[in-house]
Coordinates of C-alpha atoms (C1' of nucleotides) in Angstrom, one line a residue:
Chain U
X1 CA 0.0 0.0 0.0
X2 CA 1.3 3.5 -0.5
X3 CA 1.9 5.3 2.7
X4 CA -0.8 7.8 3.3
X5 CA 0.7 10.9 1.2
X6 CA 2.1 14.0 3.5
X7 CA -0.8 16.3 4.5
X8 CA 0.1 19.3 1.7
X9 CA -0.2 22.8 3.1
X10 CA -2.6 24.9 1.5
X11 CA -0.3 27.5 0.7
X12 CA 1.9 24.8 -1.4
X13 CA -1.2 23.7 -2.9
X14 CA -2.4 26.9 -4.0
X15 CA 1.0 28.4 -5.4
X16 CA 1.4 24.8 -7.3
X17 CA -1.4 25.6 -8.9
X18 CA -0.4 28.9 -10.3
X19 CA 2.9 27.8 -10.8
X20 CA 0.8 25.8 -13.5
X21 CA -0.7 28.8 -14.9
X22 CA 2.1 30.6 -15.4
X23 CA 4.0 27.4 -17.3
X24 CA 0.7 26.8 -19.5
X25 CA 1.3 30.4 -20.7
X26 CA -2.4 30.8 -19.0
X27 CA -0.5 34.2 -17.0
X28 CA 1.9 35.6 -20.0
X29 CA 5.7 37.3 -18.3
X30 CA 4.5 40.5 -17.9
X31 CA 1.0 39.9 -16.7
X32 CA -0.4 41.1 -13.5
X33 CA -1.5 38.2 -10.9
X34 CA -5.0 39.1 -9.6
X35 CA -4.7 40.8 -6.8
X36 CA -4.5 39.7 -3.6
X37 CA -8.1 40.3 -2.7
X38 CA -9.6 38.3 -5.9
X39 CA -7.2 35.0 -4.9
X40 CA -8.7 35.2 -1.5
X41 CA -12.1 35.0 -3.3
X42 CA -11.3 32.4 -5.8
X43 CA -9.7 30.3 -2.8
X44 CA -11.9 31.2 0.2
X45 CA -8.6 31.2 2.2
X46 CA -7.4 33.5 4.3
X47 CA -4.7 36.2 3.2
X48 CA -1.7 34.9 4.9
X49 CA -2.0 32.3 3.3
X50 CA -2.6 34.0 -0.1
X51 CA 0.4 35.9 0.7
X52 CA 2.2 32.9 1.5
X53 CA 1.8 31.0 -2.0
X54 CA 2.9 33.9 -3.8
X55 CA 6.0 34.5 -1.6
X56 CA 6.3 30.5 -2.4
X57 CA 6.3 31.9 -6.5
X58 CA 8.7 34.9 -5.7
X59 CA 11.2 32.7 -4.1
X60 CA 10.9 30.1 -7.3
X61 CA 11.4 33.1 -9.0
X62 CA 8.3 33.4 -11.2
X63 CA 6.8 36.5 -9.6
X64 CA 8.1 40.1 -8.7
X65 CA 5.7 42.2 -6.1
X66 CA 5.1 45.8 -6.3
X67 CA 4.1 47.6 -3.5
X68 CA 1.0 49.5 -4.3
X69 CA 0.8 47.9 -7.9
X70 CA 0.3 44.1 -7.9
X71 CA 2.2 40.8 -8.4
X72 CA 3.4 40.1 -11.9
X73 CA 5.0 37.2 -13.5
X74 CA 8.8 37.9 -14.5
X75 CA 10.3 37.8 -17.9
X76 CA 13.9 36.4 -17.8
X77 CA 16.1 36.8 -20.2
X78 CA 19.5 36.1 -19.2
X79 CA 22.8 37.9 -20.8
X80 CA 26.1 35.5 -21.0
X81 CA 29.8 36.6 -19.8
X82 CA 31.9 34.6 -21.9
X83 CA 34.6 32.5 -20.2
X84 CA 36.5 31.5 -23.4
X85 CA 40.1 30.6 -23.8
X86 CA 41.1 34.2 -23.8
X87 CA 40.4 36.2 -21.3
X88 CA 37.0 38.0 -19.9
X89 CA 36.6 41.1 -21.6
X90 CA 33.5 41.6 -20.6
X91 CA 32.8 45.3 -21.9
X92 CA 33.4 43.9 -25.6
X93 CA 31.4 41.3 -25.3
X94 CA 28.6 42.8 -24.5
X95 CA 28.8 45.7 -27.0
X96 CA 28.6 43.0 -29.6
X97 CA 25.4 41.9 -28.0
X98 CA 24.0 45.2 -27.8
X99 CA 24.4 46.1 -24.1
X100 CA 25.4 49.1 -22.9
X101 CA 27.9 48.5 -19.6
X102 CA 28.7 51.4 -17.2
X103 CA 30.8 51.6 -14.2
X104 CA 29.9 53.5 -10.9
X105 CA 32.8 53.3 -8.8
X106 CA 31.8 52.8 -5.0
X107 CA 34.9 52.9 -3.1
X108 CA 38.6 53.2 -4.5
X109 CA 40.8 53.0 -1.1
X110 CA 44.3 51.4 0.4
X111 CA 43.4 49.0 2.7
X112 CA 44.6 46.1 5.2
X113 CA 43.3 42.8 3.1
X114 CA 41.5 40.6 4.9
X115 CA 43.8 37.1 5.6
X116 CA 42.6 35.2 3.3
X117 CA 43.2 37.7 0.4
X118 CA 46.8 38.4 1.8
X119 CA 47.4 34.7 1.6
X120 CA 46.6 34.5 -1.8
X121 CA 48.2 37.6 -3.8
X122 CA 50.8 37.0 -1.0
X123 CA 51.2 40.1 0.5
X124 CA 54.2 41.2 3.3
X125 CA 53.1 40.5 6.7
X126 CA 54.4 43.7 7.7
X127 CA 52.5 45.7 5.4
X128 CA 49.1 43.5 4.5
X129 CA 47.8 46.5 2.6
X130 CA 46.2 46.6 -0.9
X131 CA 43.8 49.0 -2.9
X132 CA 40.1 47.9 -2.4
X133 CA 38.1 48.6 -5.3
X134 CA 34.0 48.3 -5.1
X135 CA 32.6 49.0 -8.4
X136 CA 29.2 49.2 -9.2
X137 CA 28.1 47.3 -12.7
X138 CA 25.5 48.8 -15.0
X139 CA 24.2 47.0 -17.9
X140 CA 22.1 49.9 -19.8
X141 CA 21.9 52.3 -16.6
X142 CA 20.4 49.6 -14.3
X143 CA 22.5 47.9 -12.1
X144 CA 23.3 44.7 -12.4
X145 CA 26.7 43.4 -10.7
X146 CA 29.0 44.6 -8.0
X147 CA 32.9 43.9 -8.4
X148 CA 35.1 44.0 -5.6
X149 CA 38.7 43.7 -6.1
X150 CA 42.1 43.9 -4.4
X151 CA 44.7 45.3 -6.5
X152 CA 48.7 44.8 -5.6
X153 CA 49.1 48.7 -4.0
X154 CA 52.2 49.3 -6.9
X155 CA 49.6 48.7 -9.5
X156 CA 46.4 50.3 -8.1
X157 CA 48.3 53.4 -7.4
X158 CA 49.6 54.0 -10.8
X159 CA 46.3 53.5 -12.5
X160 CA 43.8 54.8 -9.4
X161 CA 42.4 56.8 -12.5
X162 CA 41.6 54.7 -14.3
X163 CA 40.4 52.0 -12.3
X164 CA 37.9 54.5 -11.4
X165 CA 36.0 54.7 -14.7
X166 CA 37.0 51.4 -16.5
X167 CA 37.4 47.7 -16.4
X168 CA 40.2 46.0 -14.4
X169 CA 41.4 43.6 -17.1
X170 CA 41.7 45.5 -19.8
X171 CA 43.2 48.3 -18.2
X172 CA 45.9 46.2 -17.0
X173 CA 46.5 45.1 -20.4
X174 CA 46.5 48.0 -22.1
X175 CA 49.2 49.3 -19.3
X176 CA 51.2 46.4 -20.6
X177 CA 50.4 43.7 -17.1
X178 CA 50.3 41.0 -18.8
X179 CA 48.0 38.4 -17.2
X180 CA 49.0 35.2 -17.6
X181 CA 46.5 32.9 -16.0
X182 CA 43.4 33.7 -14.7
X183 CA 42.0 31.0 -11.7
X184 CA 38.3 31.7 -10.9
X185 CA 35.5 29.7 -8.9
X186 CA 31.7 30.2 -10.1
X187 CA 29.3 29.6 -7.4
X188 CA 25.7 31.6 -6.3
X189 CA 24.8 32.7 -3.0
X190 CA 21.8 34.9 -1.4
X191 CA 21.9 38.6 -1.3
X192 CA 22.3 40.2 1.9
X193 CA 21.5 44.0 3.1
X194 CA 24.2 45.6 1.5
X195 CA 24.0 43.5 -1.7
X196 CA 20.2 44.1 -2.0
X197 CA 20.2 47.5 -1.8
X198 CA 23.2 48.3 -4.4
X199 CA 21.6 45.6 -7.0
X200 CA 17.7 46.5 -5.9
X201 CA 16.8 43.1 -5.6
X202 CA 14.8 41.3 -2.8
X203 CA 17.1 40.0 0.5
X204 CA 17.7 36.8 -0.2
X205 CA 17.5 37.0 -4.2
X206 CA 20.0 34.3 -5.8
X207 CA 23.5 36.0 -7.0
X208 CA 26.4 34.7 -9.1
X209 CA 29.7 35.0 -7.8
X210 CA 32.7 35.1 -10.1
X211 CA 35.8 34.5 -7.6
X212 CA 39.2 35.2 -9.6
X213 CA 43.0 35.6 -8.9
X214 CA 44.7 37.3 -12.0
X215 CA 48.4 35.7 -12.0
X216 CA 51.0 37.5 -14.6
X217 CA 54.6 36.4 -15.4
X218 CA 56.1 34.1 -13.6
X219 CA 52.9 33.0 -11.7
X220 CA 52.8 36.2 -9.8
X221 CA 49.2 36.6 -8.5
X222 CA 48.4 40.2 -8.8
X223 CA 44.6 40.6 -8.3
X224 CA 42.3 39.2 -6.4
X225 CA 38.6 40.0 -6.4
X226 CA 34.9 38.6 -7.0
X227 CA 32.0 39.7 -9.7
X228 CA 28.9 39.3 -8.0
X229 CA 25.8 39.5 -10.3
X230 CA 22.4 39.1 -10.4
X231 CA 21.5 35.8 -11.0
X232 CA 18.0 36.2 -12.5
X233 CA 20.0 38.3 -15.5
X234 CA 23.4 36.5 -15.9
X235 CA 25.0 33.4 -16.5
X236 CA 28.5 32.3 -17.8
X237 CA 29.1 30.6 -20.8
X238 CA 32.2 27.7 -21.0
X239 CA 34.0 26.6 -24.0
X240 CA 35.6 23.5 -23.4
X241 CA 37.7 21.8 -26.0
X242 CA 39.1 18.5 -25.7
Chain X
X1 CA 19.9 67.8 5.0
X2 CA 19.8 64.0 4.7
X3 CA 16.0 62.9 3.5
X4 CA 13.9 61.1 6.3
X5 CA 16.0 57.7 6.6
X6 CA 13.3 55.3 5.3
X7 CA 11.0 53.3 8.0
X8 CA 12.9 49.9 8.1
X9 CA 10.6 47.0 9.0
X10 CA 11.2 45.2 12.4
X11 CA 11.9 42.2 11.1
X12 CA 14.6 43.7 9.1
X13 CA 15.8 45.1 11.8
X14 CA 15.9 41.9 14.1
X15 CA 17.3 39.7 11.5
X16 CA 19.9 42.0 10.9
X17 CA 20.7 41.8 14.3
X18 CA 20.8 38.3 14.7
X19 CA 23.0 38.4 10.9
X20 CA 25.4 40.6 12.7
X21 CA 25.3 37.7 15.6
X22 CA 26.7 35.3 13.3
X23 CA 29.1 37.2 11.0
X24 CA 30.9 38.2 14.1
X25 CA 31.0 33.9 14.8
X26 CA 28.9 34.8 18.5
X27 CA 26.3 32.1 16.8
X28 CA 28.8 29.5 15.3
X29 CA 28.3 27.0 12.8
X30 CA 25.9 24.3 14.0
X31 CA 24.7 26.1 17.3
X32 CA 20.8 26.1 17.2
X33 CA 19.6 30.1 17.3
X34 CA 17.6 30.7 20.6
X35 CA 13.6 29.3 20.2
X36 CA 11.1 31.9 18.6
X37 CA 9.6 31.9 22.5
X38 CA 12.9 33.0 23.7
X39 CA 13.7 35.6 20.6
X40 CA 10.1 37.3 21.3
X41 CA 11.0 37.5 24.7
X42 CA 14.5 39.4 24.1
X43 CA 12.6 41.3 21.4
X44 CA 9.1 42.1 23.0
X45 CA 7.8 42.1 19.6
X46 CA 4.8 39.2 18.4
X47 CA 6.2 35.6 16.7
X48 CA 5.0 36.7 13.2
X49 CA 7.4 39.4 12.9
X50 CA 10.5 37.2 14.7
X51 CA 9.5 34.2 11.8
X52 CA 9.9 36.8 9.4
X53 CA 13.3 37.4 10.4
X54 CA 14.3 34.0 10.6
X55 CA 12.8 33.4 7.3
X56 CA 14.9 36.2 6.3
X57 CA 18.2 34.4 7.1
X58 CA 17.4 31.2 6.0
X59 CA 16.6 33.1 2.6
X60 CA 20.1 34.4 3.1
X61 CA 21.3 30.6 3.3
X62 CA 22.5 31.7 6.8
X63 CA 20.1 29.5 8.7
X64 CA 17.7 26.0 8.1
X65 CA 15.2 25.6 10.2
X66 CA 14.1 21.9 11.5
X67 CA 10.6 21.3 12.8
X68 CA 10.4 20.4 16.4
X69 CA 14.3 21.1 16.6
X70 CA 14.7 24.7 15.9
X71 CA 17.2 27.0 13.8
X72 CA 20.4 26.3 13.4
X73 CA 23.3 28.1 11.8
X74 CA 24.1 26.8 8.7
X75 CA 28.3 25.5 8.0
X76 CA 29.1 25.7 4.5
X77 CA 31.8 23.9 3.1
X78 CA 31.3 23.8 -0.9
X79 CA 32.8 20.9 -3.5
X80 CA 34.5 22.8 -6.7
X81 CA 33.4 20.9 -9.8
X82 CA 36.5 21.8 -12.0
X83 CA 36.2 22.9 -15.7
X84 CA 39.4 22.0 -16.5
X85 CA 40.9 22.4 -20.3
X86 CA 40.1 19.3 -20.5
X87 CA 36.7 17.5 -19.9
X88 CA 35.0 17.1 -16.5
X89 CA 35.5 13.8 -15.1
X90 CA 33.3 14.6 -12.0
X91 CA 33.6 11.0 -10.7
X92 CA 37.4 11.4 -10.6
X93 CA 37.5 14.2 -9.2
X94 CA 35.8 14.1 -6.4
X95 CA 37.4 11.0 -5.5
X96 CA 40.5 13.0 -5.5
X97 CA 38.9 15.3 -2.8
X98 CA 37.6 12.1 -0.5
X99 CA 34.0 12.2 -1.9
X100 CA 32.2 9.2 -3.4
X101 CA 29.7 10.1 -5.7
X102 CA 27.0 7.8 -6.5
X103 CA 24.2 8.2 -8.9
X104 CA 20.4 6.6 -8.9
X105 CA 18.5 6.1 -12.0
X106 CA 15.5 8.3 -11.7
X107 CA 13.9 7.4 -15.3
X108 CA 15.8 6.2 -19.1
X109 CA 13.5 6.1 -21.9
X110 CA 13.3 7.1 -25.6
X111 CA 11.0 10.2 -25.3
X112 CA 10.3 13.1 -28.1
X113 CA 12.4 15.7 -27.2
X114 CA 11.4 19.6 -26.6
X115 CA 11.8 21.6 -29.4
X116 CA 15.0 23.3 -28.0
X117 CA 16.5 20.2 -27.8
X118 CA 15.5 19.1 -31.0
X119 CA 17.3 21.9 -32.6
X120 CA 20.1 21.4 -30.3
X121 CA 20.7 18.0 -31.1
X122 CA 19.9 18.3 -35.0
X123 CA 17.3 15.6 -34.7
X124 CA 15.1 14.5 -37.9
X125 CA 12.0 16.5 -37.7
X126 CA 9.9 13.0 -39.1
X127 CA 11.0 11.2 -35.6
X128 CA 12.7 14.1 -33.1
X129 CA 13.0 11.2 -30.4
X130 CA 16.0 10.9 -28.2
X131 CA 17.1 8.6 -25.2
X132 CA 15.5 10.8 -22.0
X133 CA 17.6 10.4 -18.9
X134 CA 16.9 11.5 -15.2
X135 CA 19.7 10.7 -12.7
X136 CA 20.1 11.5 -9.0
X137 CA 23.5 12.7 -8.0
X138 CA 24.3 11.3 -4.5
X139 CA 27.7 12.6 -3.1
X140 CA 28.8 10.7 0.3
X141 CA 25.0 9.0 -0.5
X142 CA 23.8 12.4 -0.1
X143 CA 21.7 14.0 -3.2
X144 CA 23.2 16.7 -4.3
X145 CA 21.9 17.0 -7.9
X146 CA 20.1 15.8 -10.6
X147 CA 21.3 15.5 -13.8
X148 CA 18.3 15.6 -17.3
X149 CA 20.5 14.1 -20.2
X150 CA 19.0 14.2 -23.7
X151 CA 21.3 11.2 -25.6
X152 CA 21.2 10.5 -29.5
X153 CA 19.1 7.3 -30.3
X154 CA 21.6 5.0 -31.4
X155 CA 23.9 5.7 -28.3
X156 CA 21.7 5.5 -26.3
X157 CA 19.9 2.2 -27.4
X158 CA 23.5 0.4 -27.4
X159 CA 24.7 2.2 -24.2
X160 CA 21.6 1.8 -21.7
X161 CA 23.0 -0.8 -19.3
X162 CA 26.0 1.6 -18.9
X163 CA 23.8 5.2 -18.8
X164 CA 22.0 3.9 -16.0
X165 CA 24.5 3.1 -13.2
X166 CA 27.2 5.8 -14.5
X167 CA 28.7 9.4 -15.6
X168 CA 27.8 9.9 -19.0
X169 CA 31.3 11.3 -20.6
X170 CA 33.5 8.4 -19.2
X171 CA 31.1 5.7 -20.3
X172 CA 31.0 8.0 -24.1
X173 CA 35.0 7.9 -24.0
X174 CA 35.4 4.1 -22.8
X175 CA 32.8 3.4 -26.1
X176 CA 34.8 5.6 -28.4
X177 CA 32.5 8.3 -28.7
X178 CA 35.3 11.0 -29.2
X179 CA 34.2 14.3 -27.4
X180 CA 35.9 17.1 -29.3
X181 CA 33.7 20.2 -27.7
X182 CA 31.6 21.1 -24.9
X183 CA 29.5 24.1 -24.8
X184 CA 28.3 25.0 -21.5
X185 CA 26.1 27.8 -19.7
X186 CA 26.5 27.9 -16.0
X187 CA 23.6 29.7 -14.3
X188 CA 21.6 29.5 -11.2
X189 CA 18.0 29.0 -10.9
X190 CA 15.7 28.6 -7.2
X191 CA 14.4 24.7 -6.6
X192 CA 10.8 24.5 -7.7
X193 CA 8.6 22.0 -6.0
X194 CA 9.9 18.9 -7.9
X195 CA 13.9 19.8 -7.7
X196 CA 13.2 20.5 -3.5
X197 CA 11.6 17.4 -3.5
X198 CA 14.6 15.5 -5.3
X199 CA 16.9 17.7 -3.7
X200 CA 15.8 17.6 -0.1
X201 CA 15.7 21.6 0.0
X202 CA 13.4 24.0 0.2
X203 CA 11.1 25.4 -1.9
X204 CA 13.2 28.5 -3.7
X205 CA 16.7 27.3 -2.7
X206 CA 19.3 28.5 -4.6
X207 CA 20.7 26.1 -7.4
X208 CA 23.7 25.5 -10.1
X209 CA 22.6 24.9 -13.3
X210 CA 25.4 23.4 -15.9
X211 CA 23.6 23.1 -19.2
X212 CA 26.3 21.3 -21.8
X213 CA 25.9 20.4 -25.4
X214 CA 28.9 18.0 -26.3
X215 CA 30.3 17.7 -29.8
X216 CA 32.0 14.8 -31.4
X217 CA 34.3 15.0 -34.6
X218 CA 32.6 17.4 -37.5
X219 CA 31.0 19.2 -34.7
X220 CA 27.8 16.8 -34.3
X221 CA 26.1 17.2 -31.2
X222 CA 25.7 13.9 -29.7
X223 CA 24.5 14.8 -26.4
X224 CA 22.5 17.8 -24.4
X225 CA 21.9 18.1 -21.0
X226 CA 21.6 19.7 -17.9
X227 CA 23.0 18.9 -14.3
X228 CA 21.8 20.6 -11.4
X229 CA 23.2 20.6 -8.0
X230 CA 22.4 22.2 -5.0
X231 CA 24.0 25.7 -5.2
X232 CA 25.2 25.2 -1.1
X233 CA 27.2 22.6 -1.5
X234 CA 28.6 22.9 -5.2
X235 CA 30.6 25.4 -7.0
X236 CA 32.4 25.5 -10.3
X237 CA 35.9 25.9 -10.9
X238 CA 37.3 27.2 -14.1
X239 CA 41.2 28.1 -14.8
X240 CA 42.1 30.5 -17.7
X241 CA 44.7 30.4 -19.8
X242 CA 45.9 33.2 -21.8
Chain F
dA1 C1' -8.0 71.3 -20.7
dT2 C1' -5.0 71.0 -16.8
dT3 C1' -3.8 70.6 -12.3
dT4 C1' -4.7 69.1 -7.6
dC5 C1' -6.7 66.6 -4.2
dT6 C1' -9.4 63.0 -2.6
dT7 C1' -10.7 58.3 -2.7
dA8 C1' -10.2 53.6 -3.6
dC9 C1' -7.2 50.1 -4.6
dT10 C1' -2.9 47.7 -4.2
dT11 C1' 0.9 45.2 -1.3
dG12 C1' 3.6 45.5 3.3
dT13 C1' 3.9 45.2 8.4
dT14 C1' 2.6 43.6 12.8
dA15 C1' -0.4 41.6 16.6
dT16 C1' -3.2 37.8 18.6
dA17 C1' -4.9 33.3 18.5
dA18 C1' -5.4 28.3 17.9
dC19 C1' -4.1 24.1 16.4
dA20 C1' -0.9 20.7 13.8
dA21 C1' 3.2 18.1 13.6
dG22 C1' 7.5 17.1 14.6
dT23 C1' 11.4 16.2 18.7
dT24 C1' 13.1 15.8 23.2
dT25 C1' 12.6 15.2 28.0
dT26 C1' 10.4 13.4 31.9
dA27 C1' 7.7 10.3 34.5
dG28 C1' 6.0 6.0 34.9
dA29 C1' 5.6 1.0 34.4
dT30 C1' 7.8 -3.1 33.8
Chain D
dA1 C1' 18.1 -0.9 34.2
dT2 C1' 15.1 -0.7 30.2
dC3 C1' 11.3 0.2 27.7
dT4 C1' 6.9 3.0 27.2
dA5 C1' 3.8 6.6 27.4
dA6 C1' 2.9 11.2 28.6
dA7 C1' 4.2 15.9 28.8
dA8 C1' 6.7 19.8 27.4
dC9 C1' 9.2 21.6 24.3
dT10 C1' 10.1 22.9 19.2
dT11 C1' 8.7 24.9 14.4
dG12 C1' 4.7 24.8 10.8
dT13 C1' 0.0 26.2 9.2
dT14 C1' -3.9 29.1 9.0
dA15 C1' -7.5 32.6 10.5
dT16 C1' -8.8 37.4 11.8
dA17 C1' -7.7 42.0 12.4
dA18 C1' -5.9 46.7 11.9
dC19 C1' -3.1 50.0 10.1
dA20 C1' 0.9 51.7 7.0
dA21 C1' 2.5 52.9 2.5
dG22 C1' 2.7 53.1 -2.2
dT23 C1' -0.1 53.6 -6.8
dA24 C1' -3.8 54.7 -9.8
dA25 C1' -8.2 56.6 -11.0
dG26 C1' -11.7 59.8 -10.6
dA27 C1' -13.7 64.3 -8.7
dA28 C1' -13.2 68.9 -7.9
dA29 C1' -11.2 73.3 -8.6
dT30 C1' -8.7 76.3 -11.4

DNA sequence: ATTTCTTACTTGTTATAACAAGTTTTAGAT
DNA sequence: ATCTAAAACTTGTTATAACAAGTAAGAAAT
């Protein structure tokens, strides 16, 4: 006999059900849920519980709320960074797609590096110090990433300027750095406080995290930083060759 | 003069707090948070507004709640699938790292495939079937992902015994399916109700998607697929050469 | 016709309440 | 001492209620 099935909640039930809607095509990307009030009618439930299937369809992803406006289903389409053989040069790749990128710089400062960025662009013990760059993505005015980055102090000094107003990589390259290997983890995480507010997301909304160390000649690690980006309108595309 | 510093919500506010808490490692890894009785006490505010905040953390993967247990800090250590320039050998590699990785047949069947796939894969539009996989990524016997493979006919039909019990790419080289390419997008999606079921998460939790197209010689596509794992216990690591 | 203000509608926050469903501890029976 | 059942925890679900805050539509005044 099958074991009597797991008592549903109503709140999974009903969010299930919309989920289906919005899969069917019956509620388009774009389209306004009915509000609040009307699903209360439809399901005779109460509205925490209402409220509770659509969180359950904001967390999937599928819905955005509006304070004041409604609940509407979201329309993803997701831009690439290219991880090819070369190197990420993400501004170009984007033009060719049609996408506008602009930098806001946050904060441009010499500061102690935490331990575990010390470790890896092994910097003196008796001066742990590197510039801390938090730069603010825009794809098309609206913000989309945040890239923060610790830059070997000789380095960031020279070219604070330009840090300031352009991408890391090729700046380096056009300053003749060359960059050798690059070593980079990809993983998501949730968006805290901070992160929420620079990328105007909800807290907890999924994030993509581009972790890298930059080594030049000689296998000399000279930056060290992480491309944090909204995971609803990223992702990272891998050429592999055999 | 600064404009009226918005009204932030309690709950905000607490789980902020309580965020703080555990940044600064005064809850560690593994301790259970105090029980909602005891963090309306400390707060004197109702246990709606202190579930909100813990639902806030646990959307911040900071926390996972256990019923009839409590809320306990969550200890992240993740396992770096490597992109390396060669191909990903998963089951190698995380051997390497002290990790058995086991997988569990979920479904194998010739099935028509979705249109994307179809295109994909080049399949002939008077019979677009293809060999359908569904496998369960168990690490330490675990789940961890799942892993939707769409496989050409004729490899599949003379592989199945193989597909079911292992990795696809090792059992593709051992048969002298040469792979010369792989084109992969890494992204990250939230669990809908199936993948939380499979995965043993909750609804919404943040997850990896790898979606890979291999190519063997002339650039034929024998193979499409997608493997998702559970985006707090898996990253990706990629190393660039210039 | 245009602007302004009110009103009605939307989602967001917070409180109180009761019960369900797991887990652990305690008290009791053997 | 060991097993068992009850009690006392824990988080999960759901209802009702009131007000806050943001948006849109309509009425009133210019």
């Amino acid at each position: 006999m099958a074991k009597t099935q797991k008592q549903i909640p109503l709140h999974i039930d009903i969010s299930e059900q919309i989920y289906r809607r919005i899969i069917d095509g019956y509620y388009l990307p774009g389209d306004k849920l009915p509000s609040e009030r009307e699903l209360i009618e439809e399901w005779k439930v109460s509205r925490i519980t209402i409220r509770r299937a659509i969180a359950n369809l904001v967390q999937q992803g599928l819905v955005s709320t509006y304070q004041g406006k409604g609940a509407f289903v979201t329309q993803k389409r997701k831009v690439a960074y290219t991880l090819s053989n070369s190197l990420t040069f993400l501004q170009n790749d984007l033009a060719d797609k049609g996408i506008e990128l602009s930098l806001q710089n946050i904060t441009f400062e010499l500061a102690i590096a935490p331990t575990e960025v010390q470790k890896i662009l092994q910097l003196p013990s008796n001066n742990p110090t590197a510039y801390l760059q938090k730069k603010l993505l825009l794809t098309d005015k609206v913000p989309g990433g945040v890239d923060i980055t610790y830059i070997l102090p000789e380095i960031g000094q020279k070219l604070a300027t330009e840090l300031k107003q352009n991408m890391t990589f090729p700046i380096l390259k056009r300053n003749h750095w060359n960059i050798e290997r690059v070593a980079a983890i990809i993983e998501c995480t949730n968006a805290n406080l901070e992160l929420s507010e620079y990328l105007d997301v909800p807290l907890g909304h999924p994030l993509l995290v581009y972790r890298h160390t930059a080594y030049t000649t000689n296998d000399r690690p000279i930056v060290h930083g992480e491309t944090i980006s909204r995971g609803d309108r990223f992702c990272y595309s891998v050429n592999q060759l055999s």
